[in-house]
Tab-separated table of C-alpha atoms in Angstrom:
chain	number	residue	atom	x	y	z
K	1	MET	CA	114.881	58.237	90.401
K	2	SER	CA	112.222	60.108	92.443
K	3	PRO	CA	109.630	61.572	90.127
K	4	HIS	CA	110.147	65.478	89.339
K	5	PRO	CA	108.867	68.094	92.026
K	6	LYS	CA	105.790	70.150	91.818
K	7	PRO	CA	106.538	73.788	89.757
K	8	ALA	CA	105.879	75.401	93.071
K	9	VAL	CA	108.709	73.096	94.961
K	10	LEU	CA	111.137	73.207	92.118
K	11	GLU	CA	110.721	76.842	92.185
K	12	ALA	CA	111.423	77.260	96.055
K	13	VAL	CA	114.732	75.258	95.256
K	14	ALA	CA	115.768	77.748	92.154
K	15	PHE	CA	114.777	80.975	94.207
K	16	GLY	CA	116.879	79.495	97.387
K	17	ALA	CA	112.973	79.643	99.369
K	18	PRO	CA	112.822	77.752	102.508
K	19	GLU	CA	109.735	75.689	101.273
K	20	ALA	CA	112.188	73.539	99.068
K	21	THR	CA	111.821	70.078	100.684
K	22	PRO	CA	115.336	68.409	101.111
K	23	GLU	CA	113.877	65.780	98.720
K	24	ALA	CA	113.309	67.916	96.101
K	25	ILE	CA	117.401	69.456	96.506
K	26	ALA	CA	118.491	65.689	96.070
K	27	HIS	CA	116.235	65.283	93.186
K	28	VAL	CA	117.187	68.552	91.306
K	29	ASP	CA	121.269	67.487	92.415
K	30	SER	CA	120.452	64.289	90.238
K	31	CYS	CA	118.185	65.087	87.452
K	32	ARG	CA	119.729	67.305	84.542
K	33	LEU	CA	115.947	68.185	83.424
K	34	CYS	CA	115.330	70.297	86.448
K	35	GLN	CA	118.763	71.143	86.677
K	36	ASN	CA	118.283	73.256	83.450
K	37	HIS	CA	115.303	74.457	84.708
K	38	VAL	CA	116.442	75.802	88.114
K	39	ALA	CA	119.341	77.291	85.789
K	40	ALA	CA	116.696	78.786	83.676
K	41	LEU	CA	114.652	80.416	86.468
K	42	ARG	CA	118.041	81.678	88.673
K	43	ASN	CA	119.118	83.087	84.828
K	44	HIS	CA	115.970	84.890	84.227
K	45	ARG	CA	115.840	86.023	87.744
K	46	ALA	CA	119.368	87.510	87.435
K	47	ALA	CA	117.456	89.065	84.063
K	48	PHE	CA	114.873	90.517	85.691
K	49	LEU	CA	116.592	92.413	88.610
K	50	VAL	CA	118.921	94.703	85.522
K	51	GLN	CA	115.493	95.232	84.249
K	52	HIS	CA	113.828	96.193	86.858
K	53	PRO	CA	116.529	97.097	89.662
K	54	PRO	CA	115.680	96.553	93.603
K	55	ASP	CA	116.377	100.569	94.236
K	56	ALA	CA	114.060	101.810	91.507
K	57	PHE	CA	111.386	99.295	92.706
K	58	LEU	CA	111.577	100.570	96.215
K	59	ALA	CA	111.417	104.312	95.065
K	60	LYS	CA	108.094	103.372	93.455
K	61	ILE	CA	106.573	101.561	96.204
K	62	GLU	CA	107.917	103.622	99.097
K	63	PRO	CA	105.576	106.377	98.826
K	64	GLN	CA	102.077	104.563	98.280
K	65	ALA	CA	103.298	101.941	101.728
K	66	PRO	CA	104.037	104.485	104.429
K	67	GLN	CA	106.095	102.572	106.913
K	68	ARG	CA	104.424	101.771	110.208
K	69	ARG	CA	104.906	103.693	112.939
K	70	ALA	CA	106.492	101.853	116.239
K	71	TRP	CA	103.593	99.518	117.882
K	72	VAL	CA	101.368	101.594	119.957
K	73	PRO	CA	100.530	100.002	123.277
K	74	PRO	CA	96.897	99.037	123.586
K	75	VAL	CA	94.825	102.224	124.372
K	76	LEU	CA	94.260	100.648	127.938
K	77	ALA	CA	97.568	100.017	128.728
K	78	LEU	CA	98.841	103.412	127.489
K	79	ALA	CA	95.916	105.452	129.324
K	80	ALA	CA	96.956	103.381	132.403
K	81	ALA	CA	100.507	104.629	131.955
K	82	LEU	CA	99.616	108.018	131.850
K	83	GLY	CA	97.595	107.351	135.296
K	84	THR	CA	94.780	109.367	133.235
K	85	ALA	CA	91.909	106.410	133.805
K	86	ALA	CA	91.125	107.640	130.596
K	87	MET	CA	90.099	104.508	129.615
K	88	LEU	CA	88.297	103.483	133.166
K	89	VAL	CA	85.448	105.513	131.819
K	90	VAL	CA	82.333	103.025	131.876
K	91	PRO	CA	79.525	105.440	130.636
K	92	ARG	CA	76.216	103.397	131.591
K	93	ALA	CA	74.949	101.702	128.301
K	94	PRO	CA	71.548	100.968	127.695
K	95	VAL	CA	70.782	97.598	125.956
K	96	ASP	CA	68.959	98.328	122.544
K	97	SER	CA	66.711	95.374	123.068
K	98	ALA	CA	64.080	97.164	120.974
K	99	GLN	CA	66.236	96.927	118.106
K	100	THR	CA	67.461	93.427	118.446
K	101	LYS	CA	64.987	90.821	116.269
K	102	PHE	CA	65.172	86.898	116.927
K	103	LYS	CA	64.546	85.276	113.819
K	104	GLY	CA	66.197	81.727	113.690
K	105	GLU	CA	69.645	81.526	114.960
K	106	LEU	CA	71.285	84.492	116.772
K	107	GLN	CA	73.697	85.847	114.261
K	108	LEU	CA	77.213	87.570	115.550
K	109	GLY	CA	76.511	91.224	115.875
K	110	LEU	CA	78.547	94.320	116.872
K	111	ARG	CA	77.776	97.736	117.490
K	112	LEU	CA	79.424	100.556	119.364
K	113	HIS	CA	78.009	102.655	122.200
K	114	LEU	CA	79.411	106.153	122.289
K	115	SER	CA	80.150	108.982	125.156
K	116	ARG	CA	81.030	112.336	123.839
K	117	ASP	CA	82.206	114.973	126.583
K	118	GLY	CA	80.961	113.322	129.548
K	119	ARG	CA	77.308	112.407	128.535
K	120	PRO	CA	76.182	108.628	129.019
K	121	ALA	CA	76.819	106.216	126.097
K	122	THR	CA	74.038	106.113	123.090
K	123	PRO	CA	74.416	103.805	120.014
K	124	PHE	CA	76.163	104.677	117.847
K	125	ASP	CA	75.898	104.835	113.888
K	126	VAL	CA	78.889	104.083	112.603
K	127	ARG	CA	78.458	106.070	109.457
K	128	ASP	CA	78.861	108.873	111.521
K	129	PRO	CA	82.406	110.140	111.990
K	130	LEU	CA	84.130	109.599	115.263
K	131	PHE	CA	86.842	112.411	116.749
K	132	ALA	CA	89.596	112.004	119.557
K	133	GLY	CA	88.763	111.781	122.732
K	134	ASP	CA	85.626	109.831	121.999
K	135	VAL	CA	84.877	106.869	124.179
K	136	ILE	CA	83.588	103.492	122.776
K	137	ARG	CA	82.100	100.323	123.949
K	138	PHE	CA	81.495	97.467	122.255
K	139	VAL	CA	77.988	95.700	121.969
K	140	THR	CA	77.555	92.197	120.663
K	141	ASP	CA	74.890	89.758	119.583
K	142	LEU	CA	76.711	86.644	120.841
K	143	PRO	CA	75.112	82.905	118.914
K	144	PHE	CA	77.874	81.166	121.831
K	145	ALA	CA	79.251	81.755	125.021
K	146	GLY	CA	83.349	81.829	124.335
K	147	HIS	CA	86.509	83.857	124.231
K	148	VAL	CA	85.845	87.332	122.584
K	149	SER	CA	88.889	88.982	121.070
K	150	VAL	CA	88.337	93.124	119.783
K	151	GLY	CA	90.984	94.583	117.883
K	152	SER	CA	91.698	97.484	115.421
K	153	ILE	CA	93.830	98.184	112.431
K	154	ASP	CA	94.210	101.059	111.186
K	155	ALA	CA	94.843	102.293	107.309
K	156	GLN	CA	98.287	102.656	108.090
K	157	GLY	CA	98.291	98.992	109.297
K	158	ARG	CA	98.687	99.995	113.022
K	159	PHE	CA	96.974	97.217	115.103
K	160	SER	CA	95.595	97.714	118.428
K	161	SER	CA	94.654	95.017	120.832
K	162	TYR	CA	91.494	96.231	122.807
K	163	LEU	CA	89.828	93.637	124.698
K	164	GLN	CA	90.436	89.600	125.196
K	165	ALA	CA	88.105	88.395	127.716
K	166	PRO	CA	85.992	84.884	128.447
K	167	ILE	CA	82.424	85.956	128.036
K	168	PRO	CA	80.591	83.484	129.806
K	169	GLU	CA	76.990	83.903	128.668
K	170	ALA	CA	75.679	84.032	124.769
K	171	GLY	CA	72.572	86.513	124.159
K	172	PRO	CA	71.704	89.413	122.437
K	173	SER	CA	73.015	92.932	123.224
K	174	VAL	CA	76.102	91.855	125.438
K	175	VAL	CA	77.878	94.899	126.729
K	176	LEU	CA	81.379	94.077	126.651
K	177	PRO	CA	83.290	95.215	129.811
K	178	GLY	CA	85.829	98.376	129.749
K	179	ALA	CA	85.918	101.250	127.132
K	180	VAL	CA	88.253	102.537	124.500
K	181	ARG	CA	88.947	106.482	124.287
K	182	LEU	CA	89.813	107.215	120.787
K	183	ASP	CA	93.493	108.976	120.007
K	184	ALA	CA	94.425	111.447	117.556
K	185	TYR	CA	94.408	109.276	114.628
K	186	VAL	CA	92.709	110.615	111.660
K	187	GLY	CA	91.749	108.215	108.737
K	188	GLU	CA	89.346	104.675	108.498
K	189	GLU	CA	89.994	101.949	110.552
K	190	LEU	CA	88.399	98.521	110.792
K	191	ILE	CA	87.123	97.378	114.495
K	192	VAL	CA	87.206	93.599	114.345
K	193	LEU	CA	85.449	91.364	117.263
K	194	ALA	CA	86.046	87.515	117.141
K	195	VAL	CA	84.743	84.628	119.329
K	196	ASP	CA	86.863	81.531	119.796
K	197	ALA	CA	85.948	78.670	122.342
K	198	ALA	CA	89.260	78.714	123.663
K	199	PRO	CA	91.061	81.966	124.926
K	200	VAL	CA	93.243	82.886	121.531
K	201	ASP	CA	96.574	84.866	122.939
K	202	PRO	CA	96.555	89.025	121.365
K	203	ALA	CA	99.427	88.263	118.634
K	204	THR	CA	97.759	85.342	116.976
K	205	PHE	CA	94.178	87.774	117.050
K	206	GLU	CA	96.924	90.288	115.570
K	207	ARG	CA	97.966	87.814	112.943
K	208	ARG	CA	94.683	86.369	111.455
K	209	ILE	CA	93.486	89.976	110.827
K	210	ARG	CA	96.290	91.419	109.026
K	211	ALA	CA	96.298	88.308	107.073
K	212	VAL	CA	92.410	89.150	105.979
K	213	VAL	CA	93.614	92.854	105.298
K	214	GLU	CA	97.055	91.771	103.596
K	215	ASP	CA	95.266	89.566	101.393
K	216	ALA	CA	92.137	91.871	100.668
K	217	GLY	CA	94.307	94.739	99.962
K	218	SER	CA	92.517	97.256	101.867
K	219	LEU	CA	90.435	98.346	104.720
K	220	ARG	CA	87.352	98.237	102.417
K	221	ALA	CA	87.695	94.876	101.191
K	222	ALA	CA	88.679	93.369	104.019
K	223	HIS	CA	85.609	94.291	105.711
K	224	ASP	CA	83.414	93.043	102.465
K	225	ARG	CA	85.148	90.014	102.533
K	226	GLY	CA	85.218	89.151	106.002
K	227	PHE	CA	86.850	87.524	108.910
K	228	GLY	CA	85.180	84.336	109.290
K	229	PRO	CA	82.109	82.607	110.393
K	230	HIS	CA	82.756	83.801	113.801
K	231	ALA	CA	84.392	87.048	113.617
K	232	VAL	CA	82.358	90.517	112.631
K	233	ALA	CA	83.904	94.013	111.644
K	234	LEU	CA	82.699	97.406	111.659
K	235	ARG	CA	84.589	100.581	109.329
K	236	ILE	CA	84.780	103.625	111.638
K	237	LEU	CA	86.015	107.012	110.063
K	238	LYS	CA	88.118	109.466	112.256
K	239	ARG	CA	88.122	112.697	111.491
K	240	GLN	CA	90.613	116.092	112.430
K	241	GLY	CA	88.990	118.400	114.946
K	242	SER	CA	85.589	117.896	116.798
K	243	PRO	CA	82.166	116.914	116.088
W	1	MET	CA	108.017	95.481	107.089
W	2	ASP	CA	110.938	97.333	106.926
W	3	ARG	CA	113.085	98.163	103.843
W	4	PRO	CA	116.001	95.881	104.388
W	5	ASN	CA	113.635	92.921	104.755
W	6	VAL	CA	111.579	94.188	101.846
W	7	ARG	CA	114.579	94.863	99.202
W	8	ALA	CA	115.736	91.026	100.704
W	9	LEU	CA	112.437	89.598	99.427
W	10	TYR	CA	111.865	91.252	96.812
W	11	GLU	CA	115.803	90.099	94.987
W	12	GLN	CA	114.963	86.976	96.426
W	13	TYR	CA	111.519	86.813	94.724
W	14	GLY	CA	110.409	89.367	92.757
W	15	TYR	CA	110.886	87.420	89.692
W	16	ALA	CA	109.282	84.809	91.073
W	17	VAL	CA	106.013	86.736	92.352
W	18	HIS	CA	106.413	88.810	88.468
W	19	ARG	CA	106.172	85.675	86.574
W	20	ARG	CA	102.861	84.235	88.923
W	21	CYS	CA	101.473	87.498	88.265
W	22	LEU	CA	102.482	87.332	84.021
W	23	ARG	CA	100.842	84.130	83.840
W	24	ILE	CA	97.691	84.911	85.313
W	25	LEU	CA	97.133	88.547	83.740
W	26	GLY	CA	98.827	87.666	80.548
W	27	SER	CA	100.654	91.003	80.062
W	28	HIS	CA	103.854	92.469	81.362
W	29	ALA	CA	102.471	95.972	81.961
W	30	GLU	CA	99.539	94.582	84.482
W	31	ALA	CA	102.240	92.054	85.724
W	32	ASP	CA	104.415	95.134	87.041
W	33	ASP	CA	101.694	96.873	88.256
W	34	ALA	CA	100.659	93.927	90.426
W	35	THR	CA	104.095	93.264	91.596
W	36	GLN	CA	104.417	96.613	93.351
W	37	GLU	CA	100.945	96.275	95.103
W	38	VAL	CA	102.466	92.923	95.864
W	39	PHE	CA	105.617	94.273	97.859
W	40	ILE	CA	103.655	97.551	98.958
W	41	ARG	CA	101.262	95.217	101.169
W	42	VAL	CA	104.131	93.289	101.854
W	43	MET	CA	105.484	96.703	103.350
W	44	LYS	CA	102.616	97.551	104.981
W	45	TYR	CA	101.348	94.454	106.140
W	46	GLY	CA	104.121	91.873	106.073
W	47	GLN	CA	105.211	90.691	109.666
W	48	PRO	CA	108.943	88.527	110.095
W	49	GLN	CA	107.097	85.401	111.358
W	50	GLN	CA	105.690	85.220	107.720
W	51	LEU	CA	109.594	84.878	106.514
W	52	ASP	CA	109.234	81.216	107.551
W	53	ALA	CA	107.523	80.084	104.421
W	54	PRO	CA	107.523	83.581	101.648
W	55	LEU	CA	107.604	81.646	98.747
W	56	ALA	CA	104.093	80.474	99.574
W	57	TRP	CA	103.207	83.895	101.538
W	58	LEU	CA	103.765	86.011	98.536
W	59	TYR	CA	102.206	83.803	95.897
W	60	ARG	CA	99.160	83.962	97.787
W	61	ILE	CA	99.395	87.683	98.340
W	62	ALA	CA	100.239	87.521	93.904
W	63	ASP	CA	97.599	85.266	93.005
W	64	ARG	CA	94.837	87.718	95.040
W	65	GLN	CA	96.299	91.038	93.337
W	66	SER	CA	95.831	89.137	90.242
W	67	PHE	CA	92.415	87.895	90.956
W	68	ASP	CA	91.506	91.686	91.892
W	69	GLN	CA	93.216	93.169	88.931
W	70	LEU	CA	91.297	89.982	86.694
W	71	ALA	CA	87.950	91.482	87.862
W	72	LYS	CA	88.610	94.678	86.733
W	73	ARG	CA	90.165	94.242	83.654
W	74	ARG	CA	88.643	95.671	80.970
W	75	ARG	CA	91.082	93.869	78.344
W	76	ARG	CA	93.920	96.046	77.838
W	77	ALA	CA	96.503	93.571	76.407
W	78	GLY	CA	95.346	91.922	73.421
W	79	PRO	CA	96.008	88.054	72.740
W	80	SER	CA	98.784	88.520	71.025
W	81	GLU	CA	100.515	90.459	73.378
W	82	THR	CA	99.350	88.191	75.760
W	83	GLU	CA	101.031	85.277	73.660
W	84	ARG	CA	104.121	86.540	72.951
W	85	ALA	CA	104.633	87.736	76.321
W	86	LEU	CA	103.699	83.871	78.176
W	87	ALA	CA	105.685	82.209	75.181
W	88	ALA	CA	108.212	84.103	75.991
W	89	GLU	CA	108.470	84.032	79.476
W	90	GLU	CA	107.664	80.047	79.603
W	91	ALA	CA	110.327	79.312	77.002
W	92	ALA	CA	112.744	80.711	78.580
W	93	THR	CA	112.049	78.863	81.776
W	94	GLY	CA	111.325	75.645	80.519
W	95	SER	CA	108.206	75.217	82.035
W	96	GLU	CA	106.764	71.789	82.002
W	97	LEU	CA	103.944	73.217	80.305
W	98	ASP	CA	103.017	74.251	76.721
W	99	PRO	CA	102.558	78.125	75.713
W	100	THR	CA	99.988	77.698	74.535
W	101	ASP	CA	98.310	76.090	77.136
W	102	ILE	CA	99.414	78.567	79.739
W	103	ARG	CA	97.550	81.121	77.019
W	104	ALA	CA	94.697	78.783	77.596
W	105	ILE	CA	94.673	79.036	80.938
W	106	ALA	CA	95.316	82.879	81.485
W	107	THR	CA	92.853	83.754	79.080
W	108	ALA	CA	90.109	81.560	80.506
W	109	LEU	CA	90.672	82.680	84.258
W	110	GLU	CA	89.558	85.863	83.030
W	111	GLY	CA	85.995	84.957	82.865
W	112	CYS	CA	86.013	83.019	86.012
W	113	ARG	CA	84.967	83.593	89.752
W	114	THR	CA	87.575	84.427	92.030
W	115	SER	CA	86.419	80.807	93.519
W	116	VAL	CA	87.266	79.243	90.141
W	117	ARG	CA	90.770	81.052	89.443
W	118	GLU	CA	91.999	79.937	92.961
W	119	VAL	CA	91.413	75.984	92.061
W	120	ALA	CA	92.426	76.749	88.243
W	121	VAL	CA	95.922	78.154	89.065
W	122	LEU	CA	96.839	75.710	91.589
W	123	TYR	CA	95.387	73.019	89.995
W	124	HIS	CA	97.268	74.057	86.520
W	125	PHE	CA	99.720	76.299	87.359
W	126	ASP	CA	100.897	74.623	90.708
W	127	GLN	CA	99.922	71.261	89.313
W	128	LEU	CA	98.555	70.326	92.688
W	129	THR	CA	95.981	67.240	92.625
W	130	GLN	CA	92.538	67.830	93.695
W	131	ASP	CA	92.709	66.559	97.306
W	132	GLU	CA	96.197	69.024	97.592
W	133	VAL	CA	93.967	71.792	96.390
W	134	ALA	CA	90.796	70.840	98.184
W	135	ALA	CA	93.264	70.843	101.919
W	136	ARG	CA	94.792	74.239	100.704
W	137	VAL	CA	91.322	76.226	99.657
W	138	GLY	CA	89.288	74.571	102.505
W	139	VAL	CA	86.710	73.049	100.257
W	140	SER	CA	85.774	69.400	99.613
W	141	ARG	CA	87.238	67.435	96.424
W	142	LYS	CA	83.805	67.245	95.004
W	143	THR	CA	83.728	71.355	94.830
W	144	VAL	CA	87.303	71.390	93.317
W	145	LYS	CA	85.803	68.661	90.867
W	146	GLN	CA	83.040	71.294	90.138
W	147	ARG	CA	85.149	74.098	89.944
W	148	LEU	CA	87.347	72.776	87.533
W	149	ALA	CA	84.716	71.345	85.531
W	150	LYS	CA	83.301	75.462	85.506
W	151	PHE	CA	87.176	76.520	84.563
W	152	MET	CA	87.006	74.183	81.560
W	153	HIS	CA	83.394	74.611	80.598
W	154	ILE	CA	84.088	78.904	80.798
W	155	ALA	CA	87.304	78.045	78.885
W	156	ARG	CA	85.649	76.101	75.670
W	157	LYS	CA	82.485	77.883	75.543
W	158	GLN	CA	83.452	81.721	75.989
W	159	PHE	CA	86.948	81.898	75.203
W	160	GLY	CA	87.366	79.246	72.485
W	161	VAL	CA	90.500	77.833	74.176
W	162	THR	CA	90.931	73.981	75.298
W	163	PRO	CA	93.494	74.138	78.933
W	164	PRO	CA	95.449	70.881	79.508
W	165	THR	CA	93.305	68.175	81.026
W	166	ARG	CA	95.418	65.814	83.642
W	167	LYS	CA	94.720	62.476	84.497
W	168	GLU	CA	93.652	61.766	87.892
W	169	ALA	CA	92.103	58.630	90.173
W	170	SER	CA	88.988	59.529	91.209
């Protein structure tokens, strides 16, 4: 007889998870000990569901987990669709070379430049709030050339893809193409920039960001935990009203 | 993830998640809270493609959530409650680990850093080999050995418990 499956595999068999391997299922079919274990787990699950009924459980968690709204197209696409050209505002962004420090290898960095009320873009301190209609540009310290992805996720779990572009030259204070006009969402958001050697499709980038946020449990924790060695994140706060 | 999917996941794996959290936290009340947090995360951030391997995915979230709770905890469950909860659970499901060992592991987890907890849970609860733990966590086997040694040290010195040892080719 084959050796007993590992606990996680046996649990997958007991709970009918796709992770159950054919070998494990065959083993359980022929092993009285494992059959007893699987039966005990299933009985215990049934008892658990009586004590913790699904409807009551969902009623508890739903107020804390508002359903994500339908996917909102990236702001650029939305603006194009509306014909407003709002997203194509490309304010002149100064390169803040004076603030760039070189000590050893250049570290991946992300900063924002803000254009408000049609004024030229200037460096923005992310500790200050942003408002609907603000136009932001992304400035990065890029330690190596590659494919740059920029996107954001808000506290409601909505993801927006802002940029997918090859950036052929590394260097400090690289101003990324395009700009984003902020929508009326109010609350916290994480903007994440990642650099990859090869192009990454937006869905993969989104999955990567969601995985970190989901693991961390909150935007703040995800920001503190980080998104990997070739990614950087900024927390921004969007407020109601005007500056 | 929408309500019907979350409900289906809860019906199928809610107990598994609760059991996982209970083994790490050693308290039914805290396991209840952790299970709720896990499914809140699922509802907020879950994607359909994660249903390809739902149990591993849910266990990963459950581990993180439980580790976070351990980090914040000021011990609420006394040892007797912990022991009773775990012993009842393990006796009912016929775990291959002795309830005393389970309690020793749960107790020691409280005093560890998250990186050590992660390795200890995969090694002791999931019974993965050191190589398998190394591959899962993305570190070298040497690092896994060091973290397991640290875990044993904390268990013995700080908590006076001895987690079970497993023979494994080095």
